[in-house]
PDB file of C-alpha atoms in Angstrom:
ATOM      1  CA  UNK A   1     -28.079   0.110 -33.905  1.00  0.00           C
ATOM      2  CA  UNK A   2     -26.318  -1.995 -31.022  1.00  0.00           C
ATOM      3  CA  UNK A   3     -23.047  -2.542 -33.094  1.00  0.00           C
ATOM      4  CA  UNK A   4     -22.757   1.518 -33.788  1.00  0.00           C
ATOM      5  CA  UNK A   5     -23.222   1.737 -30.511  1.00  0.00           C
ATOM      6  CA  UNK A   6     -20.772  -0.776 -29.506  1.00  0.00           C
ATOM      7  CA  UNK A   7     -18.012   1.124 -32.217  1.00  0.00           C
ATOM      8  CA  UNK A   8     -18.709   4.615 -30.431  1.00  0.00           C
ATOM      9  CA  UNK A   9     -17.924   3.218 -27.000  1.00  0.00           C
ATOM     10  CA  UNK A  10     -14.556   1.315 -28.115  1.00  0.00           C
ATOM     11  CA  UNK A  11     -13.759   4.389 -30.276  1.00  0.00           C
ATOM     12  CA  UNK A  12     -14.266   6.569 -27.368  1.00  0.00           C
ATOM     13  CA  UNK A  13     -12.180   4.117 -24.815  1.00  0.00           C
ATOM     14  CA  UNK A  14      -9.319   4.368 -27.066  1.00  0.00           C
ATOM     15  CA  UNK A  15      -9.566   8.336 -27.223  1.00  0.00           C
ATOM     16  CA  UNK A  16      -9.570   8.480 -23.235  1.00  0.00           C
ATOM     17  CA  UNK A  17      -6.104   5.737 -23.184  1.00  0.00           C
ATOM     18  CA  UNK A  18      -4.325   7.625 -25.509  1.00  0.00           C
ATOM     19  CA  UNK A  19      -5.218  10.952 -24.242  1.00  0.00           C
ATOM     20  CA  UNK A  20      -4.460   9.796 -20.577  1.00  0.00           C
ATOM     21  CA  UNK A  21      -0.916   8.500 -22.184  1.00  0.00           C
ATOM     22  CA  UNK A  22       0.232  11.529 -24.146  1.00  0.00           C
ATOM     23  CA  UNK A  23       1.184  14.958 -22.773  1.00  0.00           C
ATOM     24  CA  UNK A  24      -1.795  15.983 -21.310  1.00  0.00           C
ATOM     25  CA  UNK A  25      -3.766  19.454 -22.306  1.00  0.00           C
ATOM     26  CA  UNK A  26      -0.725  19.794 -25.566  1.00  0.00           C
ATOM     27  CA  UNK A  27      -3.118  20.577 -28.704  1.00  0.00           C
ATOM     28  CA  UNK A  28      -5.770  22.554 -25.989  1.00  0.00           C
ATOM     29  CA  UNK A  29      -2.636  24.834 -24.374  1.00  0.00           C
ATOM     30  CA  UNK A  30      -2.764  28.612 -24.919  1.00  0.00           C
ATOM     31  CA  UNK A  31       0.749  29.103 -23.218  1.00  0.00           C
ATOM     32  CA  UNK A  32       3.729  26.436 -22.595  1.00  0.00           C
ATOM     33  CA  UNK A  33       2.880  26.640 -18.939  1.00  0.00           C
ATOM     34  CA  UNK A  34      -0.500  24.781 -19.455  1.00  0.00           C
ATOM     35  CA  UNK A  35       1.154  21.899 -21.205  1.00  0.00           C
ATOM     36  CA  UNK A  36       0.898  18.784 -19.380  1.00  0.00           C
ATOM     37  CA  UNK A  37      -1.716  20.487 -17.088  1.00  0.00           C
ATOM     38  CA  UNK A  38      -5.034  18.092 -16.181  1.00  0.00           C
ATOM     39  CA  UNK A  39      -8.438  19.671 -15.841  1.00  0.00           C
ATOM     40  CA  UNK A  40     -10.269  18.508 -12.350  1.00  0.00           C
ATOM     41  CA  UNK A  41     -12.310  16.058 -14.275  1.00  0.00           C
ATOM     42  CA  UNK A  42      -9.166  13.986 -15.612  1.00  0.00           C
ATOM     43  CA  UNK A  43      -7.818  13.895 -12.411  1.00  0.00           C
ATOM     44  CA  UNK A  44     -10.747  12.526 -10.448  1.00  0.00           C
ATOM     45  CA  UNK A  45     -11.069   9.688 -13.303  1.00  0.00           C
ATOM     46  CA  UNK A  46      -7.380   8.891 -13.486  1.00  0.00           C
ATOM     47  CA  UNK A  47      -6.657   5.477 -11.981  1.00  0.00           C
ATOM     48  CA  UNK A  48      -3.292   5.847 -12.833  1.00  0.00           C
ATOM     49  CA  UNK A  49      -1.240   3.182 -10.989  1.00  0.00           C
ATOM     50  CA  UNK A  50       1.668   0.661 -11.213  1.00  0.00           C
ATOM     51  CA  UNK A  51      -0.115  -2.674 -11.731  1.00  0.00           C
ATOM     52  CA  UNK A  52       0.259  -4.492  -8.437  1.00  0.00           C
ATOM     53  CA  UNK A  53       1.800  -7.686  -7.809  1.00  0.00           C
ATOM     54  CA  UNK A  54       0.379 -10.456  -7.066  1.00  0.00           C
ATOM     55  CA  UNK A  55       0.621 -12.623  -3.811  1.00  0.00           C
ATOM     56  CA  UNK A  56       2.926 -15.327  -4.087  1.00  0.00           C
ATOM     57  CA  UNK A  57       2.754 -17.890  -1.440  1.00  0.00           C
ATOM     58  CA  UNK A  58       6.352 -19.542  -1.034  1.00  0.00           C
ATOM     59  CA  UNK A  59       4.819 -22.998  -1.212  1.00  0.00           C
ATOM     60  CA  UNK A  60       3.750 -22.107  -4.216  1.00  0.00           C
ATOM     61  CA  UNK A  61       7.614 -21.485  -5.686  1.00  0.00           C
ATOM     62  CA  UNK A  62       8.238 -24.586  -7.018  1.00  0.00           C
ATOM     63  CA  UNK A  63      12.164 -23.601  -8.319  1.00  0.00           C
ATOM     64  CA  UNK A  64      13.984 -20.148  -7.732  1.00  0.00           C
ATOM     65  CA  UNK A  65      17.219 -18.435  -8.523  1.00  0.00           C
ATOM     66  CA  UNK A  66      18.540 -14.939  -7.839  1.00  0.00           C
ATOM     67  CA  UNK A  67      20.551 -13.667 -10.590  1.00  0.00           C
ATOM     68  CA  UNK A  68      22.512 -10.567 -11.230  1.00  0.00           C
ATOM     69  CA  UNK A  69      22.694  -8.848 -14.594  1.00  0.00           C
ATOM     70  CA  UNK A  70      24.090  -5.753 -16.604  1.00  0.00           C
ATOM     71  CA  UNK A  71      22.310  -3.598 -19.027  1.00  0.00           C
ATOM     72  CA  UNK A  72      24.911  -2.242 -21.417  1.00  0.00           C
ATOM     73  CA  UNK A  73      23.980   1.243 -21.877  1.00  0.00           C
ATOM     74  CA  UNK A  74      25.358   1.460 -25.261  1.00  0.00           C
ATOM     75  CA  UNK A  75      22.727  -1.066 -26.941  1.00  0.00           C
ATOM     76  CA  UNK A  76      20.605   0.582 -29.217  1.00  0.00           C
ATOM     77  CA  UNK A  77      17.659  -1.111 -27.432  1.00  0.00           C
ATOM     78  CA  UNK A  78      18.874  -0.220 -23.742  1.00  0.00           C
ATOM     79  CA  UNK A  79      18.771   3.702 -25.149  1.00  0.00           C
ATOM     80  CA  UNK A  80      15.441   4.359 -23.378  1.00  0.00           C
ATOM     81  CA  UNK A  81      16.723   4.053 -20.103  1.00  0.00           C
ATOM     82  CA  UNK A  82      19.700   6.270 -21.012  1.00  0.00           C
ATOM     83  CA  UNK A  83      18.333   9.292 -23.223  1.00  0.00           C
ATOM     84  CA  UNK A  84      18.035  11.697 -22.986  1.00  0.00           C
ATOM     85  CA  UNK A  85      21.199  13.539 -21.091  1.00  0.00           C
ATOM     86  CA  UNK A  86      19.631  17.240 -21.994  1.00  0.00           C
ATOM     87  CA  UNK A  87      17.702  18.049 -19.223  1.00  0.00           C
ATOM     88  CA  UNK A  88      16.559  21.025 -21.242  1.00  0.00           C
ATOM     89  CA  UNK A  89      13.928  19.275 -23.685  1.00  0.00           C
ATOM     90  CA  UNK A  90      10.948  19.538 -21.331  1.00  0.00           C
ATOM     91  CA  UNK A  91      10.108  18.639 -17.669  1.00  0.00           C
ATOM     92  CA  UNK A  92       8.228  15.401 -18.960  1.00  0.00           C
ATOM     93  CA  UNK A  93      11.569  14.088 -20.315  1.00  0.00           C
ATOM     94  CA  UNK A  94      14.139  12.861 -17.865  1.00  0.00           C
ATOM     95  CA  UNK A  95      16.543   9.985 -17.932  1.00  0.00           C
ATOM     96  CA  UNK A  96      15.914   7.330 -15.592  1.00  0.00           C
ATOM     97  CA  UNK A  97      18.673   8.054 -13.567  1.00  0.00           C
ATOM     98  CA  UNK A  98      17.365  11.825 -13.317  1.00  0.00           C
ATOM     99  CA  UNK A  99      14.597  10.288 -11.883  1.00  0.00           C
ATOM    100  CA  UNK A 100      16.338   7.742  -9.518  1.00  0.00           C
ATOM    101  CA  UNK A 101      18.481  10.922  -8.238  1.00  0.00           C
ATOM    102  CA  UNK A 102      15.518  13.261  -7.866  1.00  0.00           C
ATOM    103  CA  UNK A 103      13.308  11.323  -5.920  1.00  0.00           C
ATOM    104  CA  UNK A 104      16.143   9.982  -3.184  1.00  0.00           C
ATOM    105  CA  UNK A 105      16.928  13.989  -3.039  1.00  0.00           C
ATOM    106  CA  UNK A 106      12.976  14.568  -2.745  1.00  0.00           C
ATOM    107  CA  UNK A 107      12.553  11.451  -0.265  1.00  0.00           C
ATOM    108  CA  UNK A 108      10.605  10.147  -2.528  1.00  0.00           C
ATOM    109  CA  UNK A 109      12.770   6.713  -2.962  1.00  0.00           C
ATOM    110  CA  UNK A 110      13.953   6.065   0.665  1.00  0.00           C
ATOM    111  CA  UNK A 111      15.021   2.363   0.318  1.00  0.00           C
ATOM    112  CA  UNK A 112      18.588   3.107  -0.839  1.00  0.00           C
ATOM    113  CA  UNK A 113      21.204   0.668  -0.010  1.00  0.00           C
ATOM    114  CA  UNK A 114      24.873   0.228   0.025  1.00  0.00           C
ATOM    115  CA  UNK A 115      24.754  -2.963  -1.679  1.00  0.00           C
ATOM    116  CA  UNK A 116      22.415  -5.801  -3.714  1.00  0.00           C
ATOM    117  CA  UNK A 117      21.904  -7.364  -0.410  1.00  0.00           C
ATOM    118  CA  UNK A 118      19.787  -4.448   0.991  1.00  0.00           C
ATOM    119  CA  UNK A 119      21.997  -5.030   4.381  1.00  0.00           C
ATOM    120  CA  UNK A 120      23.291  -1.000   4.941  1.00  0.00           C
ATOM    121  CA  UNK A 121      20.612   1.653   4.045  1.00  0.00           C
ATOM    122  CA  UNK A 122      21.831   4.916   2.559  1.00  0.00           C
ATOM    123  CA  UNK A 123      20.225   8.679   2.224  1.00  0.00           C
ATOM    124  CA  UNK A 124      20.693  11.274   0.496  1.00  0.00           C
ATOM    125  CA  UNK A 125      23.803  13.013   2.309  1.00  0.00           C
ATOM    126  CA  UNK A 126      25.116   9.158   2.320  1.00  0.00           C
ATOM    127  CA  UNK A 127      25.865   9.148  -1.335  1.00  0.00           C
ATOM    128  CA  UNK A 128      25.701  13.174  -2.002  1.00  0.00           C
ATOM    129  CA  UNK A 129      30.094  13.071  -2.153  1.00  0.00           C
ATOM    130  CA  UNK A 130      29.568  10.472  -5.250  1.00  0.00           C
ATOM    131  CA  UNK A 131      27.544  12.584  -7.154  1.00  0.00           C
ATOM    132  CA  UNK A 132      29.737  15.841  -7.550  1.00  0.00           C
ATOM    133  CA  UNK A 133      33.441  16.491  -6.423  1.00  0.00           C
ATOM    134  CA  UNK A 134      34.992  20.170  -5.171  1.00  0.00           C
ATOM    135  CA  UNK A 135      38.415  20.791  -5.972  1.00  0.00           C
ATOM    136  CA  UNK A 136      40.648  24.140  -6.264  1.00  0.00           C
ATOM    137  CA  UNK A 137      43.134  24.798  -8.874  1.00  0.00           C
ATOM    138  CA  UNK A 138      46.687  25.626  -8.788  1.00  0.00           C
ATOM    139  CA  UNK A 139      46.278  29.062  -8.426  1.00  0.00           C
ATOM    140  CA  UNK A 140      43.275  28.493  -5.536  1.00  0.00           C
ATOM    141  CA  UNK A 141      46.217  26.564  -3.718  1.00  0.00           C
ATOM    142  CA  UNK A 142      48.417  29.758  -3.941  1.00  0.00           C
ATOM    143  CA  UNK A 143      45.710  31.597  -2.368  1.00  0.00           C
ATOM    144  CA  UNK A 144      45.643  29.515   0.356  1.00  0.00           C
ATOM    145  CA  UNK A 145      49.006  29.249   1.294  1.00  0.00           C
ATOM    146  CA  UNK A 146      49.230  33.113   0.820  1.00  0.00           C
ATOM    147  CA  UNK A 147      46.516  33.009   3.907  1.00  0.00           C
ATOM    148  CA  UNK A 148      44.259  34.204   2.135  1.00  0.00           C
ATOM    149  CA  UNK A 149      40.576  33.238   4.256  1.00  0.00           C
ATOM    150  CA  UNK A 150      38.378  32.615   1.156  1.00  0.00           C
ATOM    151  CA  UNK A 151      39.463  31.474  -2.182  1.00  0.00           C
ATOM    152  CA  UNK A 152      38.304  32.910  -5.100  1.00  0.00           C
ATOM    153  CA  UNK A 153      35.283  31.333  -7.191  1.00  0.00           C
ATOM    154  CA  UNK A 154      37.143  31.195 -10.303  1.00  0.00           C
ATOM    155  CA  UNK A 155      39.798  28.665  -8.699  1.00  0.00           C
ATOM    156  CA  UNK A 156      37.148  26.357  -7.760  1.00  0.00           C
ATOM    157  CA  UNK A 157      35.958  23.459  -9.639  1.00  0.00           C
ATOM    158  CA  UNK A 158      33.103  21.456  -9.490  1.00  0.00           C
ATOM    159  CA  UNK A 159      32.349  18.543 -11.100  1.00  0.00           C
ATOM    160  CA  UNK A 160      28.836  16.871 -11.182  1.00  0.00           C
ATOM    161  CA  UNK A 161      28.254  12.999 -12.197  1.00  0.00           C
ATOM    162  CA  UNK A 162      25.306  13.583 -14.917  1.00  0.00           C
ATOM    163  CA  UNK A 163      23.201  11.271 -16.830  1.00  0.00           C
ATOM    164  CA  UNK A 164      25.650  11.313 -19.201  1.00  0.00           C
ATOM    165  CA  UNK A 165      28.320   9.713 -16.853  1.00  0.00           C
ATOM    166  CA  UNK A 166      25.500   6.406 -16.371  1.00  0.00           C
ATOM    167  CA  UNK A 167      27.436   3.427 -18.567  1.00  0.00           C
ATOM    168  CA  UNK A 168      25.628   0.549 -17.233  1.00  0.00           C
ATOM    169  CA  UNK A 169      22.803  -0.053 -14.868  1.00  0.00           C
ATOM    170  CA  UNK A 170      22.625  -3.170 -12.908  1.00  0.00           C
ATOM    171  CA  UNK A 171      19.287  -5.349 -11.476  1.00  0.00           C
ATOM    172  CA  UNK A 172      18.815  -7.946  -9.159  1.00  0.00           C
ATOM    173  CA  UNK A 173      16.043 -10.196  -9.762  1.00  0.00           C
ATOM    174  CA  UNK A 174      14.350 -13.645  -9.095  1.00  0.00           C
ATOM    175  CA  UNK A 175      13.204 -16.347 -11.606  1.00  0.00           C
ATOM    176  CA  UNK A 176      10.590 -18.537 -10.331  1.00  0.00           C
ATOM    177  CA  UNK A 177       8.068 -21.193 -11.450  1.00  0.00           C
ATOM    178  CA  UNK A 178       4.606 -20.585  -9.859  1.00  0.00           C
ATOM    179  CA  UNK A 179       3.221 -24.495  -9.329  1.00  0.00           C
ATOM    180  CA  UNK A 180      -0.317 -22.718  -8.832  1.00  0.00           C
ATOM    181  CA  UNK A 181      -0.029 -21.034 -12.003  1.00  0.00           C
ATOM    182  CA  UNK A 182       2.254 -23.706 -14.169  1.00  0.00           C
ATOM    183  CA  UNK A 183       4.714 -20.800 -15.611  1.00  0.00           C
ATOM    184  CA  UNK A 184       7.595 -19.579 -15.612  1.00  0.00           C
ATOM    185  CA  UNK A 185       8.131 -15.799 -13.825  1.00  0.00           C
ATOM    186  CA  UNK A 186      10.544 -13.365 -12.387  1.00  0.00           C
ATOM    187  CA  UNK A 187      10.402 -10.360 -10.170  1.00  0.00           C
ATOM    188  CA  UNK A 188      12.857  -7.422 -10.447  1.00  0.00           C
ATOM    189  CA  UNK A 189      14.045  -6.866  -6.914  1.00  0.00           C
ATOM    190  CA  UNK A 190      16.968  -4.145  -7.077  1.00  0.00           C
ATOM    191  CA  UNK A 191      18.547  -1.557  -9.240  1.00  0.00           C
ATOM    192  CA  UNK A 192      21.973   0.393  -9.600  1.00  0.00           C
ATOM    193  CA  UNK A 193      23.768   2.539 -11.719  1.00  0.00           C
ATOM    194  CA  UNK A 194      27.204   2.161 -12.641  1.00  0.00           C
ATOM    195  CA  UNK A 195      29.136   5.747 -12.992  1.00  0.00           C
ATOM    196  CA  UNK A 196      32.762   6.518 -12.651  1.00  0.00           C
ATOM    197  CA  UNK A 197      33.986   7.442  -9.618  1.00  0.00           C
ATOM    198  CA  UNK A 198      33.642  11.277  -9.651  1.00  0.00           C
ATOM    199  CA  UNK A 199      37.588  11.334  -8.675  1.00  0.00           C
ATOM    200  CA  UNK A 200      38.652  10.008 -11.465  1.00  0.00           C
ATOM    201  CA  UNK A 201      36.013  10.691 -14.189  1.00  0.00           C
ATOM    202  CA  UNK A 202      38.186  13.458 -16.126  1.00  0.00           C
ATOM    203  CA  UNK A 203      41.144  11.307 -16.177  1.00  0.00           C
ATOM    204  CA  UNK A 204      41.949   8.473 -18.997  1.00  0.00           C
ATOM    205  CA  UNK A 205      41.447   5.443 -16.917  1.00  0.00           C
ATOM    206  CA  UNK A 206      38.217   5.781 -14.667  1.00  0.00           C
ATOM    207  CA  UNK A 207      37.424   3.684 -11.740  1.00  0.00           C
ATOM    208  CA  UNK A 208      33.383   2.498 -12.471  1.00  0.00           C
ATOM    209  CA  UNK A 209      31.510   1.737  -9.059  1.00  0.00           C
ATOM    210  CA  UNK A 210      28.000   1.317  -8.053  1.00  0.00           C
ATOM    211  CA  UNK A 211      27.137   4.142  -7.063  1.00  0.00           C
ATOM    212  CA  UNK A 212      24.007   3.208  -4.917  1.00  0.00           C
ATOM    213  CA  UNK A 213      20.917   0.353  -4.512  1.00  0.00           C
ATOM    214  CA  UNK A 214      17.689   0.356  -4.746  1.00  0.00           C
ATOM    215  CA  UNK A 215      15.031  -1.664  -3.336  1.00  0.00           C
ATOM    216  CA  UNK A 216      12.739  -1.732  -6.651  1.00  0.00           C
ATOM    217  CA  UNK A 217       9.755  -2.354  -5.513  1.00  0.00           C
ATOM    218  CA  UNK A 218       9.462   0.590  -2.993  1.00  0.00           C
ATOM    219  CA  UNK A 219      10.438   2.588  -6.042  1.00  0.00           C
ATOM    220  CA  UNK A 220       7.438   1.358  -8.439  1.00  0.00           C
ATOM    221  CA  UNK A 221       4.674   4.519  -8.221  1.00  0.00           C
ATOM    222  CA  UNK A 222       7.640   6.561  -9.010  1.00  0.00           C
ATOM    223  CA  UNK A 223       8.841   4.696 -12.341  1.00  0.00           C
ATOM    224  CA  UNK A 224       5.707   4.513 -12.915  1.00  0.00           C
ATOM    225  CA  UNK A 225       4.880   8.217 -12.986  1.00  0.00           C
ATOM    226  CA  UNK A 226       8.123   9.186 -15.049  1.00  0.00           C
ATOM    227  CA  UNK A 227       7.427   7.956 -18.903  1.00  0.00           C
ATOM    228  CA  UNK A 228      10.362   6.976 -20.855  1.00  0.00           C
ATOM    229  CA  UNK A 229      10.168   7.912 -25.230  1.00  0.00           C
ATOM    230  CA  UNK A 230       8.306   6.014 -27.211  1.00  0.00           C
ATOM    231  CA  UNK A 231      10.285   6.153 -30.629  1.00  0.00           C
ATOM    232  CA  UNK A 232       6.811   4.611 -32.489  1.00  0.00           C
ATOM    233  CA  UNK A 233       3.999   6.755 -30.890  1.00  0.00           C
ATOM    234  CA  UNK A 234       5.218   9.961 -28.793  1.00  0.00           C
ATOM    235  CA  UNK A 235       1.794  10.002 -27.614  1.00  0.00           C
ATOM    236  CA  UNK A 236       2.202   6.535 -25.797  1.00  0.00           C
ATOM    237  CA  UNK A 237       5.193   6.872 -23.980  1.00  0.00           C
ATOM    238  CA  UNK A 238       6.132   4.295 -21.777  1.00  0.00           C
ATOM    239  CA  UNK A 239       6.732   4.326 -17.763  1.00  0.00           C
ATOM    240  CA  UNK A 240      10.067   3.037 -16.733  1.00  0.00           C
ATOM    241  CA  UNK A 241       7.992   0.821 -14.670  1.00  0.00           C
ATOM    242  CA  UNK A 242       6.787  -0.918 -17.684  1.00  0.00           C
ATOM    243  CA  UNK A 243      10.244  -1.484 -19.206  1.00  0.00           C
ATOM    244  CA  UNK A 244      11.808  -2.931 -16.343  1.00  0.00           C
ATOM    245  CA  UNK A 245       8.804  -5.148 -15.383  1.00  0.00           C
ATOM    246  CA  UNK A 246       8.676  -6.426 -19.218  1.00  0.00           C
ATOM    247  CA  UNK A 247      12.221  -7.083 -19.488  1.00  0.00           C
ATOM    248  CA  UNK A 248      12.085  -4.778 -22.267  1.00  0.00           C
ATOM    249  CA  UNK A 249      15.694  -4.311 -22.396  1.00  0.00           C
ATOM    250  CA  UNK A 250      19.326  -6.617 -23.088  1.00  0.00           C
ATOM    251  CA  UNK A 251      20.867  -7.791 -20.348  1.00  0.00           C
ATOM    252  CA  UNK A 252      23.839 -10.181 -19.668  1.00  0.00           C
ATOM    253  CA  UNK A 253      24.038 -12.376 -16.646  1.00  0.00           C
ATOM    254  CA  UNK A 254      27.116 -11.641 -14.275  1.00  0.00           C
ATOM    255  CA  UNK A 255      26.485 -13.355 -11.000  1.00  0.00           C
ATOM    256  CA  UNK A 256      24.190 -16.151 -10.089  1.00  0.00           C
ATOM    257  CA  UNK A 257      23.593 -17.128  -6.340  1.00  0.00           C
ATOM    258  CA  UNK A 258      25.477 -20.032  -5.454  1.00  0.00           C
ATOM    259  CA  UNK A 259      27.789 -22.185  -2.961  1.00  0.00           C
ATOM    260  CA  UNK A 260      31.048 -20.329  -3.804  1.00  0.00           C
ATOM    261  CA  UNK A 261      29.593 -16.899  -1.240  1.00  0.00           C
ATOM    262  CA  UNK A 262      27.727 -15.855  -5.008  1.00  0.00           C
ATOM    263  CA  UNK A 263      30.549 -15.412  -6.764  1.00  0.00           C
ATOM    264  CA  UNK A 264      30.895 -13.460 -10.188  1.00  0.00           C
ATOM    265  CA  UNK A 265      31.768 -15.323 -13.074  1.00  0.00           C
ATOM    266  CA  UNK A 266      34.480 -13.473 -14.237  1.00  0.00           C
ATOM    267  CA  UNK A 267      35.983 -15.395 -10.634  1.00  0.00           C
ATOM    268  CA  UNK A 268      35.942 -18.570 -11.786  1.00  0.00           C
ATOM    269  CA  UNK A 269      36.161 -17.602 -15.775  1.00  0.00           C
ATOM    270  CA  UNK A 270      39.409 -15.393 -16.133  1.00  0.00           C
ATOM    271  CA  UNK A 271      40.129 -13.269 -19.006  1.00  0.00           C
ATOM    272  CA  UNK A 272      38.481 -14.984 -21.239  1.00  0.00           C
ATOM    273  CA  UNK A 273      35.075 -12.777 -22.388  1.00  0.00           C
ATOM    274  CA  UNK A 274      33.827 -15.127 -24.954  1.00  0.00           C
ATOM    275  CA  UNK A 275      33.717 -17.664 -22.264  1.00  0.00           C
ATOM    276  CA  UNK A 276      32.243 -15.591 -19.756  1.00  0.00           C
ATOM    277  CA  UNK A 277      29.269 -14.988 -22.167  1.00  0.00           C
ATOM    278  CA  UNK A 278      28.949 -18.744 -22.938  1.00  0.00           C
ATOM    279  CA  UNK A 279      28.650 -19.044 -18.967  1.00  0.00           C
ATOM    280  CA  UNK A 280      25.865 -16.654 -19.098  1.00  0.00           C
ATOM    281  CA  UNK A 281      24.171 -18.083 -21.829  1.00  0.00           C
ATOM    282  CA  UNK A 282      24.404 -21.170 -19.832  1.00  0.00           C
ATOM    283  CA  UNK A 283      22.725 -19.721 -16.583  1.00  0.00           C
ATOM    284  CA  UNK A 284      20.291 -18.701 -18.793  1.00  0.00           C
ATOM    285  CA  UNK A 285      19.281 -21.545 -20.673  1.00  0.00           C
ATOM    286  CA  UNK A 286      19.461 -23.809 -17.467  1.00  0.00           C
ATOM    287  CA  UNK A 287      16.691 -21.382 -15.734  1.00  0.00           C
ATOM    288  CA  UNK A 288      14.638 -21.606 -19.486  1.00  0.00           C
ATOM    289  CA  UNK A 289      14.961 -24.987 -19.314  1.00  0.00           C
ATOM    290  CA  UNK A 290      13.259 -25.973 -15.905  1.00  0.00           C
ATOM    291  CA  UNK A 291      10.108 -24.827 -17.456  1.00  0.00           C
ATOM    292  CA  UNK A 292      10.326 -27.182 -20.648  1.00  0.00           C
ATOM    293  CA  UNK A 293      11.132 -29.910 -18.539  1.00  0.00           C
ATOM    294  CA  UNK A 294       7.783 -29.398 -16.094  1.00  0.00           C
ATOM    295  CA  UNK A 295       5.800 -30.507 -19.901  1.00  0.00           C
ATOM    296  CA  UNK A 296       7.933 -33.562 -20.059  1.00  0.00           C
ATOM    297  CA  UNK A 297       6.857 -36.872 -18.467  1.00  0.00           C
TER     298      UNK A 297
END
């Protein structure tokens, strides 16, 4: 009688996690509208929260290194954080730079920086002229120099950086060994997406820039909150949170921190990109490596 009642209780824990996980209300719905809706019960039992980090005392960093890498958008397993670009799928679905955008519009994100050194802060209006671009055609100019006070709408043009438009995103993090702890660990520290610069996006060669930085951790309950697709289970999706925490992504190393003002590789490793992948492999393996040689005596 004690193990039934032990299978009903684990039975009904896994109903509640994967109910909690998937779109809430979506086989219970009479209209679209009630789709993702939560009764007052589910709310007031939701404990739905980034898991927090722990305290790290610095005496207790044994060996740390600040590294810069890319995340190729155009890897099959990098596609979460890209897909989808149709906005029009459902309001659960967003890309993650939807959600980056959204939330600095919303103030929602307000630890925006100019660069991965967190030095100049940005808002909204700050980086506003990198997201879209105005310009008149031809015929708009005509109007103008005609005198003509107002041009008309169908001279204008308008062109909007999208989710699309996101190639690359790239993170800032730290690698550390925890003496207290006796492992190996890093901590995500920035983010920032690389777009082309909205003045040159329509042409043939495009400028890429960063277009902004963010200060990740300030921007964890957010991640958290928007769920990325789960290709295995669409009633599990994933928070953004989760993927960037887990490294669940490929990255390459660009840019370690070092004596030379942290320069990039490609500085010091010109025109050749076989070589500058060897260096990154090398960064890599010499961080690995510190925590096989802590088991050697």
């Amino acid at each position: 009688m004690k193990n039934v009642k032990k299978v009903l209780l684990v039975m009904c824990s896994v109903l509640l996690t994967v109910s909690s996980y998937g779109q809430s209300n979506l086989l219970n719905a009479k209209t679209p509208s009630q789709i993702g809706l939560k009764t007052a019960a589910q709310l007031i039992s939701d404990n739905d929260k980034p898991l927090a980090y722990g305290y790290v005392h610095d005496r207790d960093i044994l060996m740390g290194k600040t590294v810069w890498e890319i995340i190729d958008l155009s890897e099959r397993i990098n596609f979460p954080l890209y897909f989808p670009i149709d906005e029009n799928i459902g309001s659960d679905r967003r890309s993650l730079y939807t959600v980056l955008t959204t939330a600095i519009k919303n103030g929602k994100i307000t630890e925006v920086y100019s660069d991965s050194y967190f030095n100049t802060k940005k808002s909204y209006k700050d980086i506003e002229a990198s997201l879209s671009r105005i310009d008149t055609t031809d015929a708009g100019r005509e109007q103008i120099n005609s005198g003509m006070k107002r041009v008309s709408p169908e001279y204008i043009l308008r062109s909007d950086l999208t989710a699309q438009d996101v190639t690359q995103y790239k993170i800032k993090g730290f690698w550390y060994f925890d003496k207290r702890q006796s492992e190996l660990k890093y901590r995500l520290l920035g983010i920032c997406p690389v777009t082309p610069d909205v003045y040159t996006m329509n042409s043939d060669e495009k400028d890429y820039i960063e277009l902004f930085w963010i200060f990740f951790p300030s921007a964890r309950n957010v991640l958290h909150e928007a769920k990325a697709f789960n290709d295995k289970n669409s009633s599990m999706p994933i928070s953004f949170d989760q993927i960037l925490n887990s490294r669940r992504f490929n990255s390459v190393i660009y840019k370690e921190e070092n004596v030379y003002g942290d320069r990039e590789i490609k500085e010091y490793m010109k025109e050749n990109a076989q070589k500058q992948l060897l260096e990154s492999e090398r960064i890599k393996e010499k961080i690995r490596n510190f925590e096989q040689d802590m088991w050697n005596y």
